[in-house]
Short mmCIF file of C-alpha atoms and ligand atoms in Angstrom, two decimals:
data_model
loop_
_atom_site.label_atom_id
_atom_site.label_comp_id
_atom_site.label_asym_id
_atom_site.label_seq_id
_atom_site.Cartn_x
_atom_site.Cartn_y
_atom_site.Cartn_z
CA UNK W 1 3.42 -2.24 -21.40
CA UNK W 2 3.09 -3.78 -17.93
CA UNK W 3 0.90 -2.32 -15.19
CA UNK W 4 0.53 -2.79 -11.44
CA UNK W 5 -1.88 -1.43 -8.85
CA UNK W 6 -1.20 0.88 -5.94
CA UNK W 7 -2.82 -0.12 -2.66
CA UNK W 8 -4.42 1.05 0.54
CA UNK W 9 -3.89 -0.71 3.83
CA UNK W 10 -7.43 -1.01 5.22
CA UNK W 11 -6.28 -2.10 8.68
CA UNK W 12 -3.12 -3.44 10.34
CA UNK W 13 -0.19 -1.24 9.19
CA UNK W 14 2.78 -1.20 11.58
CA UNK W 15 1.40 -4.22 13.49
CA UNK W 16 2.10 -6.25 10.32
CA UNK W 17 5.81 -5.52 10.78
CA UNK W 18 5.58 -7.45 14.12
CA UNK W 19 3.92 -10.49 12.52
CA UNK W 20 0.26 -9.45 12.91
CA UNK W 21 -2.16 -9.79 9.98
CA UNK W 22 -3.16 -6.75 7.92
CA UNK W 23 -5.78 -6.14 5.23
CA UNK W 24 -4.94 -4.34 2.00
CA UNK W 25 -6.84 -3.58 -1.18
CA UNK W 26 -5.54 -2.76 -4.64
CA UNK W 27 -6.54 0.57 -6.20
CA UNK W 28 -7.57 0.99 -9.82
CA UNK W 29 -4.45 3.10 -10.51
CA UNK W 30 -0.78 2.54 -9.85
CA UNK W 31 2.23 2.34 -12.14
CA UNK W 32 3.11 1.26 -15.68
CA UNK W 33 6.43 0.29 -17.19
CA UNK W 34 8.10 -0.90 -20.38
CA UNK W 35 11.50 -2.59 -20.61
CA UNK W 36 13.88 -3.74 -23.33
CA UNK W 37 17.32 -5.31 -23.28
CA UNK W 38 20.18 -2.77 -23.36
CA UNK W 39 23.96 -2.60 -22.94
CA UNK W 40 23.61 -0.95 -19.49
CA UNK W 41 20.74 -0.37 -17.08
CA UNK W 42 18.79 2.83 -17.61
CA UNK W 43 15.61 3.79 -15.75
CA UNK W 44 13.45 6.80 -16.58
CA UNK W 45 10.70 7.61 -14.08
CA UNK W 46 8.80 10.71 -15.14
CA UNK W 47 11.34 13.55 -14.80
CA UNK W 48 13.85 11.40 -12.92
CA UNK W 49 16.46 9.19 -14.53
CA UNK W 50 19.22 6.83 -13.47
CA UNK W 51 21.98 4.90 -15.16
CA UNK W 52 23.34 1.58 -13.90
CA UNK W 53 26.16 2.06 -11.38
CA UNK W 54 25.37 5.72 -10.55
CA UNK W 55 24.67 4.73 -6.93
CA UNK W 56 21.14 6.22 -6.88
CA UNK W 57 18.27 4.34 -5.20
CA UNK W 58 16.59 3.90 -8.59
CA UNK W 59 19.74 2.33 -10.08
CA UNK W 60 20.24 0.05 -7.06
CA UNK W 61 16.55 -0.87 -7.09
CA UNK W 62 16.66 -1.87 -10.76
CA UNK W 63 19.85 -3.84 -10.22
CA UNK W 64 18.35 -5.75 -7.27
CA UNK W 65 15.15 -6.45 -9.22
CA UNK W 66 17.05 -7.64 -12.27
CA UNK W 67 19.36 -9.84 -10.18
CA UNK W 68 16.31 -11.49 -8.62
CA UNK W 69 15.02 -12.32 -12.14
CA UNK W 70 18.51 -13.25 -13.46
CA UNK W 71 17.83 -10.79 -16.29
CA UNK W 72 20.44 -8.92 -18.38
CA UNK W 73 20.63 -5.06 -18.26
CA UNK W 74 17.46 -3.25 -19.27
CA UNK W 75 16.30 0.13 -20.45
CA UNK W 76 13.14 0.82 -18.44
CA UNK W 77 10.60 3.62 -18.75
CA UNK W 78 8.10 3.87 -15.90
CA UNK W 79 5.24 6.21 -14.95
CA UNK W 80 3.27 6.68 -11.75
CA UNK W 81 -0.49 7.26 -11.94
CA UNK W 82 -0.81 8.44 -8.32
CA UNK W 83 1.04 10.55 -5.72
CA UNK W 84 4.34 9.03 -4.57
CA UNK W 85 5.35 8.70 -0.93
CA UNK W 86 1.85 9.21 0.44
CA UNK W 87 1.28 5.71 1.84
CA UNK W 88 -0.40 4.33 -1.27
CA UNK W 89 2.38 1.91 -2.15
CA UNK W 90 3.77 3.82 -5.14
CA UNK W 91 7.21 2.24 -4.88
CA UNK W 92 5.80 -1.29 -4.65
CA UNK W 93 3.51 -0.65 -7.65
CA UNK W 94 6.57 0.51 -9.58
CA UNK W 95 8.50 -2.58 -8.49
CA UNK W 96 5.72 -4.93 -9.62
CA UNK W 97 5.17 -3.08 -12.94
CA UNK W 98 8.92 -3.03 -13.69
CA UNK W 99 9.34 -6.71 -12.72
CA UNK W 100 6.47 -7.62 -15.07
CA UNK W 101 7.97 -5.49 -17.86
CA UNK W 102 11.45 -7.02 -17.43
CA UNK W 103 10.02 -10.55 -17.49
CA UNK W 104 8.03 -9.69 -20.64
CA UNK W 105 11.26 -8.40 -22.20
CA UNK W 106 13.43 -11.42 -21.37
CA UNK W 107 10.82 -14.23 -21.51
CA UNK W 108 7.88 -13.10 -23.67
CA UNK W 109 6.48 -16.64 -23.82
CA UNK W 110 5.86 -16.80 -20.06
CA UNK W 111 2.20 -16.78 -18.97
CA UNK W 112 1.82 -13.82 -16.50
CA UNK W 113 -1.00 -15.56 -14.56
CA UNK W 114 1.07 -18.70 -13.81
CA UNK W 115 1.67 -19.05 -10.05
CA UNK W 116 5.43 -19.57 -10.62
CA UNK W 117 5.65 -16.41 -12.75
CA UNK W 118 3.65 -14.42 -10.19
CA UNK W 119 5.97 -15.64 -7.42
CA UNK W 120 9.01 -14.45 -9.41
CA UNK W 121 7.42 -11.02 -9.93
CA UNK W 122 6.66 -10.75 -6.20
CA UNK W 123 10.20 -11.77 -5.22
CA UNK W 124 11.74 -9.27 -7.68
CA UNK W 125 9.43 -6.48 -6.44
CA UNK W 126 10.37 -7.35 -2.85
CA UNK W 127 14.08 -7.02 -3.76
CA UNK W 128 13.32 -3.58 -5.27
CA UNK W 129 11.35 -2.55 -2.15
CA UNK W 130 14.19 -3.53 0.20
CA UNK W 131 16.40 -0.91 -1.51
CA UNK W 132 13.86 1.82 -0.74
CA UNK W 133 12.41 0.70 2.61
CA UNK W 134 15.04 -1.39 4.41
CA UNK W 135 12.98 -4.16 5.97
CA UNK W 136 9.42 -3.88 4.61
CA UNK W 137 6.78 -6.37 5.70
CA UNK W 138 6.10 -7.05 2.01
CA UNK W 139 2.40 -6.14 2.19
CA UNK W 140 2.68 -3.36 -0.41
CA UNK W 141 4.23 -5.56 -3.09
CA UNK W 142 1.83 -8.42 -2.28
CA UNK W 143 -1.26 -6.19 -2.56
CA UNK W 144 0.01 -4.73 -5.81
CA UNK W 145 0.79 -8.12 -7.32
CA UNK W 146 -2.42 -9.88 -6.19
CA UNK W 147 -4.99 -7.16 -6.89
CA UNK W 148 -8.37 -7.28 -5.08
CA UNK W 149 -8.38 -7.46 -1.30
CA UNK W 150 -5.88 -9.52 0.68
CA UNK W 151 -5.07 -10.59 4.22
CA UNK W 152 -1.31 -10.56 4.66
CA UNK W 153 1.10 -11.82 7.26
CA UNK W 154 4.89 -11.96 7.04
CA UNK W 155 4.74 -15.71 7.73
CA UNK W 156 1.95 -16.76 5.37
CA UNK W 157 2.13 -14.02 2.70
CA UNK W 158 -1.00 -12.88 0.84
CA UNK W 159 -4.38 -14.63 1.00
CA UNK W 160 -7.18 -13.30 -1.26
CA UNK W 161 -10.39 -12.28 0.53
CA UNK W 162 -13.81 -12.51 -1.07
CA UNK W 163 -15.61 -9.19 -0.81
CA UNK W 164 -19.39 -9.32 -0.71
CA UNK W 165 -19.64 -5.61 -1.58
CA UNK W 166 -17.18 -3.18 -3.14
CA UNK W 167 -15.76 -0.61 -0.74
CA UNK W 168 -16.32 3.01 -1.62
CA UNK W 169 -13.36 4.92 -0.23
CA UNK W 170 -12.45 8.58 -0.10
CA UNK W 171 -8.71 9.21 0.09
CA UNK W 172 -7.06 12.50 1.11
CA UNK W 173 -3.45 13.58 1.40
CA UNK W 174 -3.56 14.80 5.00
CA UNK W 175 -0.04 16.23 5.10
CA UNK W 176 3.43 15.94 3.66
CA UNK W 177 4.41 12.27 3.63
CA UNK W 178 6.91 10.94 6.16
CA UNK W 179 9.53 8.32 5.38
CA UNK W 180 8.17 4.79 5.91
CA UNK W 181 11.57 3.69 7.15
CA UNK W 182 11.63 6.46 9.80
CA UNK W 183 8.08 5.76 10.95
CA UNK W 184 8.79 2.03 11.29
CA UNK W 185 11.96 2.89 13.24
CA UNK W 186 10.04 5.24 15.55
CA UNK W 187 7.63 2.40 16.44
CA UNK W 188 10.62 0.10 16.99
CA UNK W 189 12.10 2.65 19.44
CA UNK W 190 8.75 2.83 21.26
CA UNK W 191 8.71 -0.99 21.39
CA UNK W 192 12.12 -0.93 23.09
CA UNK W 193 10.96 1.60 25.70
CA UNK W 194 7.43 0.24 26.15
CA UNK W 195 7.28 -3.39 24.99
CA UNK W 196 4.09 -3.89 27.02
CA UNK W 197 2.30 -1.03 25.24
CA UNK W 198 3.35 -2.06 21.74
CA UNK W 199 2.67 -5.75 22.47
CA UNK W 200 -0.88 -4.99 23.65
CA UNK W 201 -1.45 -2.65 20.69
CA UNK W 202 -0.33 -5.30 18.20
CA UNK W 203 -2.65 -7.84 19.89
CA UNK W 204 -5.51 -5.31 19.74
CA UNK W 205 -4.92 -4.58 16.07
CA UNK W 206 -4.81 -8.33 15.34
CA UNK W 207 -8.29 -8.74 16.74
CA UNK W 208 -9.58 -5.68 14.82
CA UNK W 209 -8.15 -7.14 11.59
CA UNK W 210 -9.73 -10.56 12.20
CA UNK W 211 -13.13 -8.92 12.77
CA UNK W 212 -12.71 -6.56 9.81
CA UNK W 213 -12.11 -9.52 7.54
CA UNK W 214 -15.45 -11.00 8.64
CA UNK W 215 -17.16 -7.63 7.99
CA UNK W 216 -15.67 -7.46 4.47
CA UNK W 217 -16.78 -11.01 3.70
CA UNK W 218 -20.27 -10.33 5.07
CA UNK W 219 -20.67 -6.85 3.52
CA UNK W 220 -21.05 -5.24 6.98
CA UNK W 221 -19.85 -1.74 6.11
CA UNK W 222 -20.87 0.01 9.38
CA UNK W 223 -19.02 -2.71 11.31
CA UNK W 224 -15.94 -2.27 9.15
CA UNK W 225 -16.06 1.52 9.63
CA UNK W 226 -16.11 1.18 13.45
CA UNK W 227 -13.13 -1.16 13.33
CA UNK W 228 -11.24 1.37 11.17
CA UNK W 229 -11.92 4.08 13.78
CA UNK W 230 -10.62 1.81 16.55
CA UNK W 231 -7.53 0.98 14.48
CA UNK W 232 -6.89 4.72 14.11
CA UNK W 233 -7.02 5.11 17.92
CA UNK W 234 -4.45 2.33 18.37
CA UNK W 235 -2.21 3.84 15.65
CA UNK W 236 -2.36 7.17 17.48
CA UNK W 237 -1.16 5.30 20.58
CA UNK W 238 1.86 4.18 18.54
CA UNK W 239 2.52 7.90 17.88
CA UNK W 240 2.22 7.61 14.10
CA UNK W 241 -0.80 9.91 13.76
CA UNK W 242 -0.54 13.70 13.37
CA UNK W 243 -2.91 16.61 14.05
CA UNK W 244 -3.48 16.82 10.27
CA UNK W 245 -4.45 13.15 10.09
CA UNK W 246 -6.80 13.47 13.09
CA UNK W 247 -8.43 16.58 11.60
CA UNK W 248 -8.97 14.89 8.21
CA UNK W 249 -10.50 11.84 9.94
CA UNK W 250 -12.85 14.06 12.00
CA UNK W 251 -13.93 15.99 8.91
CA UNK W 252 -14.68 12.73 7.10
CA UNK W 253 -16.70 11.33 10.00
CA UNK W 254 -18.71 14.57 10.28
CA UNK W 255 -19.41 14.33 6.53
CA UNK W 256 -20.91 10.86 7.03
CA UNK W 257 -17.94 8.49 6.71
CA UNK W 258 -18.55 5.13 8.41
CA UNK W 259 -14.93 5.16 9.61
CA UNK W 260 -11.63 6.89 8.88
CA UNK W 261 -7.96 6.27 9.54
CA UNK W 262 -4.48 6.86 8.26
CA UNK W 263 -3.21 4.37 5.69
CA UNK W 264 0.40 3.28 5.38
CA UNK W 265 3.19 4.54 7.56
CA UNK W 266 1.49 7.68 8.99
CA UNK W 267 3.39 10.74 10.19
CA UNK W 268 1.62 12.52 7.31
CA UNK W 269 0.53 11.10 3.98
CA UNK W 270 -2.91 9.69 3.27
CA UNK W 271 -6.13 9.15 5.17
CA UNK W 272 -8.85 6.76 4.00
CA UNK W 273 -12.54 7.14 4.82
CA UNK W 274 -15.17 4.47 4.20
CA UNK W 275 -18.31 5.87 2.56
CA UNK W 276 -21.69 4.24 2.97
CA UNK W 277 -22.36 4.51 -0.76
CA UNK W 278 -21.29 7.85 -2.11
CA UNK W 279 -17.84 9.26 -1.32
CA UNK W 280 -18.76 12.69 -2.74
CA UNK W 281 -19.94 14.39 0.53
CA UNK W 282 -16.65 13.37 2.20
CA UNK W 283 -14.62 14.65 -0.74
CA UNK W 284 -16.60 17.93 -0.73
CA UNK W 285 -15.89 18.42 3.00
CA UNK W 286 -12.17 17.76 2.46
CA UNK W 287 -12.02 20.06 -0.57
CA UNK W 288 -13.57 22.82 1.55
CA UNK W 289 -10.48 22.43 3.76
CA UNK W 290 -8.19 22.53 0.72
CA UNK W 291 -7.15 18.88 0.99
CA UNK W 292 -6.12 17.06 -2.17
CA UNK W 293 -8.44 14.04 -2.38
CA UNK W 294 -10.02 11.48 -4.69
CA UNK W 295 -12.48 8.57 -4.65
CA UNK W 296 -11.56 4.92 -5.16
CA UNK W 297 -13.76 1.84 -5.32
CA UNK W 298 -12.06 -1.38 -4.35
CA UNK W 299 -13.15 -4.91 -5.17
CA UNK W 300 -16.43 -6.76 -5.09
CA UNK W 301 -19.29 -7.05 -7.56
CA UNK W 302 -21.38 -4.01 -8.53
CA UNK W 303 -23.43 -2.85 -5.57
CA UNK W 304 -27.21 -2.94 -6.20
CA UNK W 305 -28.80 0.54 -6.44
O1 PMV D 401 3.57 3.80 3.76
P1 PMV D 401 3.61 2.51 3.05
O2 PMV D 401 2.68 2.36 1.94
O3 PMV D 401 5.01 2.13 2.66
O4 PMV D 401 3.11 1.39 4.09
C1 PMV D 401 3.90 1.00 5.15
C2 PMV D 401 3.23 -0.08 5.93
C3 PMV D 401 3.98 -0.38 7.21
O5 PMV D 401 3.23 -1.40 7.87
C4 PMV D 401 4.05 0.83 8.13
C5 PMV D 401 5.41 -0.86 6.93
C6 PMV D 401 5.50 -2.25 6.32
O6 PMV D 401 6.60 -2.59 5.86
O7 PMV D 401 4.51 -3.00 6.35
#
């Protein structure tokens, strides 16, 4: 059984598509998969299933992943441990888990922690992601493969970040998820109409991300929260926020969150809120508004009481 983490983008989504850095952190849940050699490809994902050559995204994804690993056809069973399509990187977590499972099936002697093996998993997961998302920046697959907290750029790939303190996050589904591909395309259309606006926004987000990295390394949670709020304002300027996202962020801030923003593509999907210590008051406020939500702690050593 192979596993892989889902992720949250802490800051920098959308700008990362234009070459800016972004920060992402792996969650403690994601996807798991098993694979064994078979006469034809077969992929079972919960209730869904696909057979090699049926033209479905799942079948094309498995084929692309397998081609990247030069692996023969596989029978794969996969499960998600979190909501799909909500901006938490479910498809990338699946891609990484399936790539690990396929490698285990074809080359059981390989050491999963070896840099060359990890690079193959990342490349195979990226091939899988391209089937679902067109031209992804690659941050989802990188965060899932690396674990912990990373800084990511398209040019340099993932770089692990040392966290002085773990981050206590509250995560809510603030509305029906939108398609990542459509949200990325809507920002691209805005960039055609208003290159000045999008250029300045990307530059602004770059500086927020650089400062947020310093906050994470120094354990400055209030500083990080303020930068998340500012990132949310800039994302709203890119028209990827929604009234539901803004309302969920406001509720979280009123319940004591240090900062709150959408995570992932926006247009719906998930909001993250940074708690000072305890995410429970934020979760209680969201539950009172009937939002589906949960807590997640990412990275770092245990925080002293
Ligand atoms: O919604 P998600 O988890 O697929 O995140 C998308 C992040 C974007 O920056 C909007 C797109 C990308 O490819 O990086």
